[in-house]
Short mmCIF file of C-alpha atoms in Angstrom, two decimals:
data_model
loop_
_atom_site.label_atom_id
_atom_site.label_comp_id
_atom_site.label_asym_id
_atom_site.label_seq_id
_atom_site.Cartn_x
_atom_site.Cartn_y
_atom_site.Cartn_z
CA UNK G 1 -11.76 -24.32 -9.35
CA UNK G 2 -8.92 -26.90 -9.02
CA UNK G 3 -7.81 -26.49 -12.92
CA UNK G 4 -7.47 -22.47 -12.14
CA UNK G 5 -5.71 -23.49 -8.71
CA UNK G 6 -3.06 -25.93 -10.57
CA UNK G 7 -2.52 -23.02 -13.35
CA UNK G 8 -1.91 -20.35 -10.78
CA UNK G 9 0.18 -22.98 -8.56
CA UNK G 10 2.34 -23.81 -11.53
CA UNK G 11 3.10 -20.43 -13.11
CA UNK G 12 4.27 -19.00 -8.97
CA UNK G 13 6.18 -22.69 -8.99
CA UNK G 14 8.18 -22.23 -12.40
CA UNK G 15 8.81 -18.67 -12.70
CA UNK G 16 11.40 -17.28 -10.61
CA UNK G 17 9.51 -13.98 -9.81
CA UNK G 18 5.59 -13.76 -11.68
CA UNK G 19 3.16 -10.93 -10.84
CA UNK G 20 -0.22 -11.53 -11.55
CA UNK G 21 -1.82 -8.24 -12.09
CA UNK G 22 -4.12 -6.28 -14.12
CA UNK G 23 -3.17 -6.10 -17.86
CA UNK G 24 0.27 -6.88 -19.21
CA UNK G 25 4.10 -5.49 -18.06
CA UNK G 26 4.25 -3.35 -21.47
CA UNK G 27 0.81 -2.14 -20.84
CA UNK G 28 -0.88 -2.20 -17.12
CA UNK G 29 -4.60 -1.34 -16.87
CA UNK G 30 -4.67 -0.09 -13.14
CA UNK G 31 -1.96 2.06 -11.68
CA UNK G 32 -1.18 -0.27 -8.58
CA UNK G 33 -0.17 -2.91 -11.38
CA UNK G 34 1.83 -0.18 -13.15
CA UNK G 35 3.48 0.88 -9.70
CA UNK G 36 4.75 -2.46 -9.34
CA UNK G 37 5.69 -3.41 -13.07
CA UNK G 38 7.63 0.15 -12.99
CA UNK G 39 9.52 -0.87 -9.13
CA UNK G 40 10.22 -4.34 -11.18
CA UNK G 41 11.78 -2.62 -14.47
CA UNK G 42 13.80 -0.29 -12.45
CA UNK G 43 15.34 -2.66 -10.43
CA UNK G 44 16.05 -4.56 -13.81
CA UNK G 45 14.72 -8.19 -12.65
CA UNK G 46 13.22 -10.60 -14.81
CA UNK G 47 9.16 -11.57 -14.17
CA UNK G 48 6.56 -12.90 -16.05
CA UNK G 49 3.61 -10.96 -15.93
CA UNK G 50 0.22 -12.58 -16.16
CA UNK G 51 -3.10 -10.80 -17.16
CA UNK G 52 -5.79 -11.59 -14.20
CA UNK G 53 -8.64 -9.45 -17.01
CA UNK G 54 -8.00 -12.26 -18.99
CA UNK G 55 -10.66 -14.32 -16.60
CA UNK G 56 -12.92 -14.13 -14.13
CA UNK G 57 -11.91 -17.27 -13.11
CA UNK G 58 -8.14 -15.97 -13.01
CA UNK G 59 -9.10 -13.43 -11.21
CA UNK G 60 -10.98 -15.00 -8.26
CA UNK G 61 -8.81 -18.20 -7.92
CA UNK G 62 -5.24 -16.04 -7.63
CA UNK G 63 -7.07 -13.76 -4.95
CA UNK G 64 -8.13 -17.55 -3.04
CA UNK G 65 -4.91 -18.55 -3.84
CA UNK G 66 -2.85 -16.66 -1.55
CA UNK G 67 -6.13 -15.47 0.53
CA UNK G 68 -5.43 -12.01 -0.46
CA UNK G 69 -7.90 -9.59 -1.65
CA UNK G 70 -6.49 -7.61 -3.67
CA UNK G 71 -4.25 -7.78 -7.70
CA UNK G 72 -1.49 -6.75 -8.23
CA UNK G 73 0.55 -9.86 -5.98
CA UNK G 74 3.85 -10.00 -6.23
CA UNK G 75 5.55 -14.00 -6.00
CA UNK G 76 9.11 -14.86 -5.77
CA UNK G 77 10.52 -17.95 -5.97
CA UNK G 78 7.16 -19.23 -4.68
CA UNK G 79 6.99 -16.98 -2.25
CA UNK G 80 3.75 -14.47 -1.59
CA UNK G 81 5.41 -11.11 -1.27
CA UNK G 82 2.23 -8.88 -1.23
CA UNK G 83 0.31 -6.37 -3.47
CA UNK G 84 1.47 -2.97 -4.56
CA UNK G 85 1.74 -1.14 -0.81
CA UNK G 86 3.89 -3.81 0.65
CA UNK G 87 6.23 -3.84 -2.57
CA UNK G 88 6.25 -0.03 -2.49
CA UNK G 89 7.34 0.22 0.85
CA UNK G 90 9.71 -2.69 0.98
CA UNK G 91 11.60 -0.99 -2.38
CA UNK G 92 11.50 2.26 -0.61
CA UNK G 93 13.09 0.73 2.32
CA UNK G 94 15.36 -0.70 0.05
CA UNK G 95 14.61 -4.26 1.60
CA UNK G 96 12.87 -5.37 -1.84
CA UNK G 97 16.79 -5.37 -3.51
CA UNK G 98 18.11 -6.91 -0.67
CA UNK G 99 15.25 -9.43 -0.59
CA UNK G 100 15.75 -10.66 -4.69
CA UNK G 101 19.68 -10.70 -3.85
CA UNK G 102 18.21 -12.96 -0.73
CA UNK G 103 16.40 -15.47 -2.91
CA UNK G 104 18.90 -15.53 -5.87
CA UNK G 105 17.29 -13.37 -8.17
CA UNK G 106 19.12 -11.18 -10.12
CA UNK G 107 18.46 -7.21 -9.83
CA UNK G 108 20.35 -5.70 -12.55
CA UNK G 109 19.52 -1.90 -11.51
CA UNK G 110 19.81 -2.01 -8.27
CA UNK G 111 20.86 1.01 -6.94
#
């Protein structure tokens, strides 16, 4: 499991803001990853998406990762964030724009 581990550990340490959900940002395959992909767009900020269907191995080790259950999860700037209901209600709060501004990421939609 330590291959999977270093994978996951490197893709949340060099991307600025990577969600690791179900299927892809131009096509999601469960609606809590398209909730989040769609928050992401409209705020205009760069992510890299990566596909957890692509392995079960994927799958599992992200969710042991962060000791979260469930996919989509949401890092930025190395930071655990949370899964679809926490990004959903901080972006409804408007704390998830205020959070990117935070960490240096740039939200080009922000409203």
């Amino acid at each position: 499991m330590s291959g999977i581990s270093d994978y996951i550990d490197s893709e949340v340490k060099s991307n600025d803001v990577v969600l690791f959900m179900k299927g892809t940002p131009g096509f999601p395959q469960c609606g809590f990853s398209g909730q989040v992909v769609q928050i992401l767009d409209y705020l205009g900020v760069d992510y890299k998406g990566v596909n957890v269907l692509t392995s079960d191995e994927l799958r599992q080790g992200i969710k042991e990762y962060s000791n979260w259950p469930t996919i989509p999860q949401l890092y930025v700037k190395g930071e655990f964030v949370g899964g679809c209901d926490i990004v959903r209600e901080m972006f409804q709060a408007s704390e998830l724009q205020g959070f990117f501004e935070e960490k240096g990421v740039s939200a080009r939609g922000a409203a």
